[in-house]
CSV table of C-alpha atoms in Angstrom, one decimal:
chain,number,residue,atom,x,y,z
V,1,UNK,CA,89.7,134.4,-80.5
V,2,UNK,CA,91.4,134.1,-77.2
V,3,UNK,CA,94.3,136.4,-76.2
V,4,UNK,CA,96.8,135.0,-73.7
V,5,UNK,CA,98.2,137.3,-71.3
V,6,UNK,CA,101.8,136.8,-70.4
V,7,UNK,CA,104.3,139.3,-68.8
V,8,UNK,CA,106.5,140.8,-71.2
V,9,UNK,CA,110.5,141.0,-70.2
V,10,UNK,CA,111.4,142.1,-74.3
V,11,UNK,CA,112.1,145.5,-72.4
V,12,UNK,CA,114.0,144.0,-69.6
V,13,UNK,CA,117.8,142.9,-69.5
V,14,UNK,CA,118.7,139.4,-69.0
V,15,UNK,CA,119.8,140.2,-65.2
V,16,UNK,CA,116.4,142.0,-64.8
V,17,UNK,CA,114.5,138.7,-65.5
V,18,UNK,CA,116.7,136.8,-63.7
V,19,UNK,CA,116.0,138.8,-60.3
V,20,UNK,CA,112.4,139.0,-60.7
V,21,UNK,CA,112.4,135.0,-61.0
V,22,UNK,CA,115.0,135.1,-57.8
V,23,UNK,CA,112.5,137.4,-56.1
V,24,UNK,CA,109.8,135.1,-57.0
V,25,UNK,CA,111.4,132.0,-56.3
V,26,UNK,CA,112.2,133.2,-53.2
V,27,UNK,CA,108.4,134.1,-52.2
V,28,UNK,CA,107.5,130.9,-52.9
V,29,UNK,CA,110.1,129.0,-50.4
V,30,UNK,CA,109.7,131.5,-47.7
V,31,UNK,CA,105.8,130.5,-47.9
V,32,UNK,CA,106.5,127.1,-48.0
V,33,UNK,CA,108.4,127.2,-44.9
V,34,UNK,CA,106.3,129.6,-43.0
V,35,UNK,CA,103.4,126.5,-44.0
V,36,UNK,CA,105.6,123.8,-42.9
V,37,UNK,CA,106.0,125.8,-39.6
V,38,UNK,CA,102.9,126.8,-38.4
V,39,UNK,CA,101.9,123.2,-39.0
V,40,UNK,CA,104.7,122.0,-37.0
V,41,UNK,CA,104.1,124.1,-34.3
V,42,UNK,CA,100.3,123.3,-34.3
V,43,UNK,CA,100.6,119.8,-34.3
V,44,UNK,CA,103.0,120.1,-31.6
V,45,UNK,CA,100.4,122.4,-29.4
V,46,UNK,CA,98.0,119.5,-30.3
V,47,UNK,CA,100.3,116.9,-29.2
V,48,UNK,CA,100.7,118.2,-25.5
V,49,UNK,CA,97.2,118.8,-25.3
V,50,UNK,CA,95.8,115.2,-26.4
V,51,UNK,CA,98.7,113.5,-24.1
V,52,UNK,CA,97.4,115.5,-21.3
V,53,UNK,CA,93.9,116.3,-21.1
V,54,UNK,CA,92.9,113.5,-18.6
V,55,UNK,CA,95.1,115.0,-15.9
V,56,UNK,CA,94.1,118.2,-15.6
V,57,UNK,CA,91.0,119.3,-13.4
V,58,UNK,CA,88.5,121.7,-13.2
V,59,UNK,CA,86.4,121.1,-10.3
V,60,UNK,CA,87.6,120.7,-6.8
V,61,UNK,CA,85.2,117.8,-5.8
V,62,UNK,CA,86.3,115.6,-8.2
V,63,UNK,CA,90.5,116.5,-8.3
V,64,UNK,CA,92.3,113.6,-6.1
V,65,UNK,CA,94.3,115.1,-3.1
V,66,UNK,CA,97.8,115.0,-3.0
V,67,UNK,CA,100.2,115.7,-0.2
V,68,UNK,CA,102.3,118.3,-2.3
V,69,UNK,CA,101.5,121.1,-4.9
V,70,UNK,CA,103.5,122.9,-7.1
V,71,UNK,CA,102.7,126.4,-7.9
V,72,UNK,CA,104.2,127.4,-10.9
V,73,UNK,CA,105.0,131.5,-10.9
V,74,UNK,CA,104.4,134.1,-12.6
V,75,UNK,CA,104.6,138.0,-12.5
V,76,UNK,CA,102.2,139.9,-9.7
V,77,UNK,CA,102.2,142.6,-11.9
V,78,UNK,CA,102.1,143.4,-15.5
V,79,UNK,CA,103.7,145.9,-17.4
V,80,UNK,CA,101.5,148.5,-16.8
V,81,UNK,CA,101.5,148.3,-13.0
V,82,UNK,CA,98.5,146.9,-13.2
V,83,UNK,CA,97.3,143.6,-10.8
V,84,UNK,CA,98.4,140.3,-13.0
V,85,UNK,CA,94.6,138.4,-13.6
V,86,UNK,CA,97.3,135.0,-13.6
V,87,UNK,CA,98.7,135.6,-10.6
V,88,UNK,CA,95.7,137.0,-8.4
V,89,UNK,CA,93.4,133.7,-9.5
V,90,UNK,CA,96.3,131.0,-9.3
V,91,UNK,CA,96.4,132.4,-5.8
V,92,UNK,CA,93.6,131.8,-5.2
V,93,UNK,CA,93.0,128.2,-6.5
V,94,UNK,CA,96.2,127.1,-3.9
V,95,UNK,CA,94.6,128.8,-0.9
V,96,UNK,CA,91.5,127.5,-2.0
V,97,UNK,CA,93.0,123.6,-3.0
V,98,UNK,CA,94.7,124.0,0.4
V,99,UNK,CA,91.6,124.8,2.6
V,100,UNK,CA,89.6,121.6,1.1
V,101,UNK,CA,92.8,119.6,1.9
V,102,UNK,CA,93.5,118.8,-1.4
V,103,UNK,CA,97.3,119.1,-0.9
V,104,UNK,CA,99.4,119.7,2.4
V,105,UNK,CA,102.2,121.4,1.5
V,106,UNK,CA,103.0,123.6,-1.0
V,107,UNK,CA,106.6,124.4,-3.4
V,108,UNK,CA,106.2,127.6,-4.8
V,109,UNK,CA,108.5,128.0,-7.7
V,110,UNK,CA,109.6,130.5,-9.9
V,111,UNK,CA,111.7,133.4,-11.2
V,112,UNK,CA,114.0,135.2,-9.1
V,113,UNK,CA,116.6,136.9,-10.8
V,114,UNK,CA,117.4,139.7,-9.1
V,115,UNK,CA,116.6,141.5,-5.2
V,116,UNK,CA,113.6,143.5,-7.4
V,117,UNK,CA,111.8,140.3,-8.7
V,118,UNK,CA,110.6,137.6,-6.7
V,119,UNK,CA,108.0,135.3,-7.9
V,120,UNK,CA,108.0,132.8,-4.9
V,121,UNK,CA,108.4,135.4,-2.1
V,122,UNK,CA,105.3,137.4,-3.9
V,123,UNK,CA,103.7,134.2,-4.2
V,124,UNK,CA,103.9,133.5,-0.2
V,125,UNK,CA,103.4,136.9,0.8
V,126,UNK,CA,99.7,136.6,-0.9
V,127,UNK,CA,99.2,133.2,-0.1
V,128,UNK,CA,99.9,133.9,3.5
V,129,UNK,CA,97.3,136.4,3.5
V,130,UNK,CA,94.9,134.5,2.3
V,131,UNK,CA,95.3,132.3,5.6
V,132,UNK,CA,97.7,129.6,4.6
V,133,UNK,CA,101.0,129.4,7.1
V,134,UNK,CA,104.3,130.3,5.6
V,135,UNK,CA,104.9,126.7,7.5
V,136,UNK,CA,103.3,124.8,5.0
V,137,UNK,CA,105.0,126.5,2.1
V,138,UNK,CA,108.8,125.8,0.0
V,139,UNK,CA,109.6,128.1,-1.9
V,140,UNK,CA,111.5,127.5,-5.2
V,141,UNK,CA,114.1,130.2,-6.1
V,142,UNK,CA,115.5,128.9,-8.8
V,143,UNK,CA,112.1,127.9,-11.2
V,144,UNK,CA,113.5,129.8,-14.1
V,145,UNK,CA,111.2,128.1,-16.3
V,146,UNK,CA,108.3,125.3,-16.1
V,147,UNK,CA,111.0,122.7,-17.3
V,148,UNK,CA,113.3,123.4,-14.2
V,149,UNK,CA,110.3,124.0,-11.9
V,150,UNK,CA,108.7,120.5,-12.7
V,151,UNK,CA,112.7,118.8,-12.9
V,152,UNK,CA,113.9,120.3,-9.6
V,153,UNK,CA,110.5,119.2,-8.3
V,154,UNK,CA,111.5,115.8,-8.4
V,155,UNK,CA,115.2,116.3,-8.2
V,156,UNK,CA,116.4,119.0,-5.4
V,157,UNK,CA,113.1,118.4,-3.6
V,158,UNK,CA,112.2,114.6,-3.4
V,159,UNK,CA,108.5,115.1,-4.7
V,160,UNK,CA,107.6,113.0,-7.6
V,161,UNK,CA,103.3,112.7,-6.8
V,162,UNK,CA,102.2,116.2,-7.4
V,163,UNK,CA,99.3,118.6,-8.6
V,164,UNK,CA,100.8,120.6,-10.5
V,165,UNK,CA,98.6,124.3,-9.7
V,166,UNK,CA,98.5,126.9,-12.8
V,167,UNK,CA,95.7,128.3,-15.6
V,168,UNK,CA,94.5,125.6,-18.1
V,169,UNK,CA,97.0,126.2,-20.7
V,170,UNK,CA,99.9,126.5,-18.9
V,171,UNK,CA,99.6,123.3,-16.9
V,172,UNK,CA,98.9,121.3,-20.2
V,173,UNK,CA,103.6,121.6,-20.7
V,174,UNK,CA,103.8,121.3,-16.9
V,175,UNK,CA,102.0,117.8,-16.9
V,176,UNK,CA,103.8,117.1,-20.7
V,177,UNK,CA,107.5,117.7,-19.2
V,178,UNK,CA,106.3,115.5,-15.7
V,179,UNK,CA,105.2,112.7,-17.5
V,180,UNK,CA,108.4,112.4,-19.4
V,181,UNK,CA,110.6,113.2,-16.2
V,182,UNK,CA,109.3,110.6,-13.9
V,183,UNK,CA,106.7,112.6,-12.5
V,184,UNK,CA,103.3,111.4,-11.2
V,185,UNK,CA,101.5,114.6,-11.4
V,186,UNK,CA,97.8,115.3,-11.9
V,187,UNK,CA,96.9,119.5,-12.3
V,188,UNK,CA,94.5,121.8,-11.3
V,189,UNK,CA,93.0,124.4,-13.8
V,190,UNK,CA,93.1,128.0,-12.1
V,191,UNK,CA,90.3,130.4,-12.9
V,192,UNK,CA,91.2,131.7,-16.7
V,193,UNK,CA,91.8,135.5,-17.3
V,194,UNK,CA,88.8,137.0,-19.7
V,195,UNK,CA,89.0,136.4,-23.4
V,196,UNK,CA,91.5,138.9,-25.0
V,197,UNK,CA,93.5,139.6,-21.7
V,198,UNK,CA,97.1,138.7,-22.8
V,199,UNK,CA,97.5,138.2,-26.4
V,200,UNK,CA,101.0,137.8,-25.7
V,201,UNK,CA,100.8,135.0,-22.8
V,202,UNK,CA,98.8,133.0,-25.4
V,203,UNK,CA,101.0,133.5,-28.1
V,204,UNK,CA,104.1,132.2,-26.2
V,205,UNK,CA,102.4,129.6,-24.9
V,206,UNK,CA,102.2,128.0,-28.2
V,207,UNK,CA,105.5,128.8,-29.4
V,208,UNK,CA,106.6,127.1,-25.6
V,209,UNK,CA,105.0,123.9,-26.2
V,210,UNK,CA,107.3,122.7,-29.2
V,211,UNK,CA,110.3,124.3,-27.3
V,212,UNK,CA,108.8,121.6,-24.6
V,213,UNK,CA,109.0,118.5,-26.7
V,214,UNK,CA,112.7,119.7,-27.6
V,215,UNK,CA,113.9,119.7,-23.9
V,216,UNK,CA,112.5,116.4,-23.4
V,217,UNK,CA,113.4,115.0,-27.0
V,218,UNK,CA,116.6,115.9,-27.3
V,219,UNK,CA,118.4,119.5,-25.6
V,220,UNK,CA,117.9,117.8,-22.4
V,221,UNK,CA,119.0,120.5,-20.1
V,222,UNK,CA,120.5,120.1,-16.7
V,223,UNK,CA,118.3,122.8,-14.3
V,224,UNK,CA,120.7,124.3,-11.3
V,225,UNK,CA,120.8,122.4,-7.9
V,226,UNK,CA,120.7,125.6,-5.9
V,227,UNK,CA,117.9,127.3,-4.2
V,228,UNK,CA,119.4,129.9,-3.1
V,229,UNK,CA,117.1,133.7,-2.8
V,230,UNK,CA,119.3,136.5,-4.8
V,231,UNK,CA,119.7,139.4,-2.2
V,232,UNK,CA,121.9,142.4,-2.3
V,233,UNK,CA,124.5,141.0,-0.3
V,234,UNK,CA,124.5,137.7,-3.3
C-alpha cells in the first residue's frame, strides 16, 4: 500500500496557510523573473558579440590602418594602488599601433571628473613616454562613458573612420554603439589581463552591453559638447 505524503496545515490557521502559499507563490515569480533575466541579458551579450566579431583584430599585420584611433580610458590604477593590467597593455597596443603606422593621430577619451582623476591626461602622460609626441594626440575630457566617447567621436571631433583601441571585450559595445551612430570603425584587441584579474570588470561588462542596446534602441542620450579639462580654478 502506498502512503502519500502531503503537508499537513490541520494545526495551522487559515491566515497561516494563506502566507505560506504567498511566500511560496512568491518564490516562484521571483525565479521566474531572475530566468527571464539572465536570459535577456545573455542574449543581449551574445547579440553585440555576433554583430561585431568581424571588426575586431588581433594581429597587427593583418588590422587595416586608419588615420585616427580612439583610445577608450580607463583607471591607471586600481583600488588597491596597484598598476591597472587594462591600462598598462592598452598603452601599449596605441604606442605600438602607432609605431607600425597603423593610425596617425590619436583621441584619447575618457573620465575626468574632477582635478584628482584624469583618464586622458594619464593616458598621454604614458603614451608620451612610450615615444609618441603629445602632437599627435586629442585628448577627450569629456568620455564619461564608451557611448559619449564613440558619439562625441563623430560629433565634437569630425572623425567617423576609426579603430577603435581597447581589450577584446570592451571594444565588442564600442564597435556595437559605432555601427549604429554612423561610425565606420574597425577595433584593435589590447593584450587581455590574466584569467581571474577583475571579476568585477567582467561582470559589468555584461550587465553594460544590454544598457548598450538601450541607448541606441531607445534612451538615446545627448553626450555634452564640451571638452573642457576640470581644474581647480573650473
Amino acid at each position: 500500500m502506498h502512503t502519500t505524503l502531503s503537508t499537513d496545515y490541520s494545526n495551522e490557521t487559515p491566515r497561516e496557510a494563506a502566507g505560506v502559499r504567498v511566500v511560496k507563490r512568491t518564490i516562484k515569480v521571483g525565479i521566474a523573473i531572475a530566468f527571464f533575466g539572465a536570459t535577456v541579458i545573455l542574449a543581449c551579450n551574445w547579440w553585440v558579440v555576433y554583430n561585431t566579431r568581424n571588426q575586431i583584430y588581433f594581429n597587427i599585420h593583418e588590422l587595416p590602418a586608419n588615420d585616427v584611433g580612439l583610445v577608450l580610458g580607463t583607471s591607471k590604477f586600481v583600488r588597491s594602488g596597484k598598476e591597472n593590467l587594462f591600462f598598462r597593455y592598452r598603452m601599449e597596443a596605441t604606442a605600438r599601433l602607432w609605431k607600425e603606422g597603423k593610425v596617425k593621430y590619436l583621441i584619447l577619451s575618457g573620465n575626468n571628473d574632477s582635478e584628482y582623476y584624469n583618464e586622458p591626461a594619464d593616458m598621454q602622460r604614458a603614451l608620451v613616454k612610450l615615444g609618441i609626441p603629445a602632437s599627435a594626440m586629442t585628448l577627450d575630457y569629456a568620455g564619461f562613458r564608451t557611448f559619449d566617447s564613440v558619439v562625441r567621436c563623430k560629433d565634437v571631433f569630425n572623425q567617423e573612420k576609426i579603430t577603435i583601441i581597447s581589450q577584446n571585450f570592451h571594444n565588442a559595445r564600442a564597435l556595437f554603439i559605432g555601427n549604429h551612430e554612423g561610425v565606420e570603425a574597425i577595433a584593435f584587441a589590447a593584450q587581455d589581463v590574466p584569467d581571474g584579474y577583475s571579476l568585477r570588470t567582467l561582470v559589468r561588462e555584461y550587465l553594460a552591453r544590454p544598457y548598450a542596446i538601450l541607448d541606441v534602441y531607445f534612451f538615446r542620450p545627448q553626450p555634452t559638447k564640451e571638452n573642457r579639462e576640470k581644474s581647480k580654478n573650473s
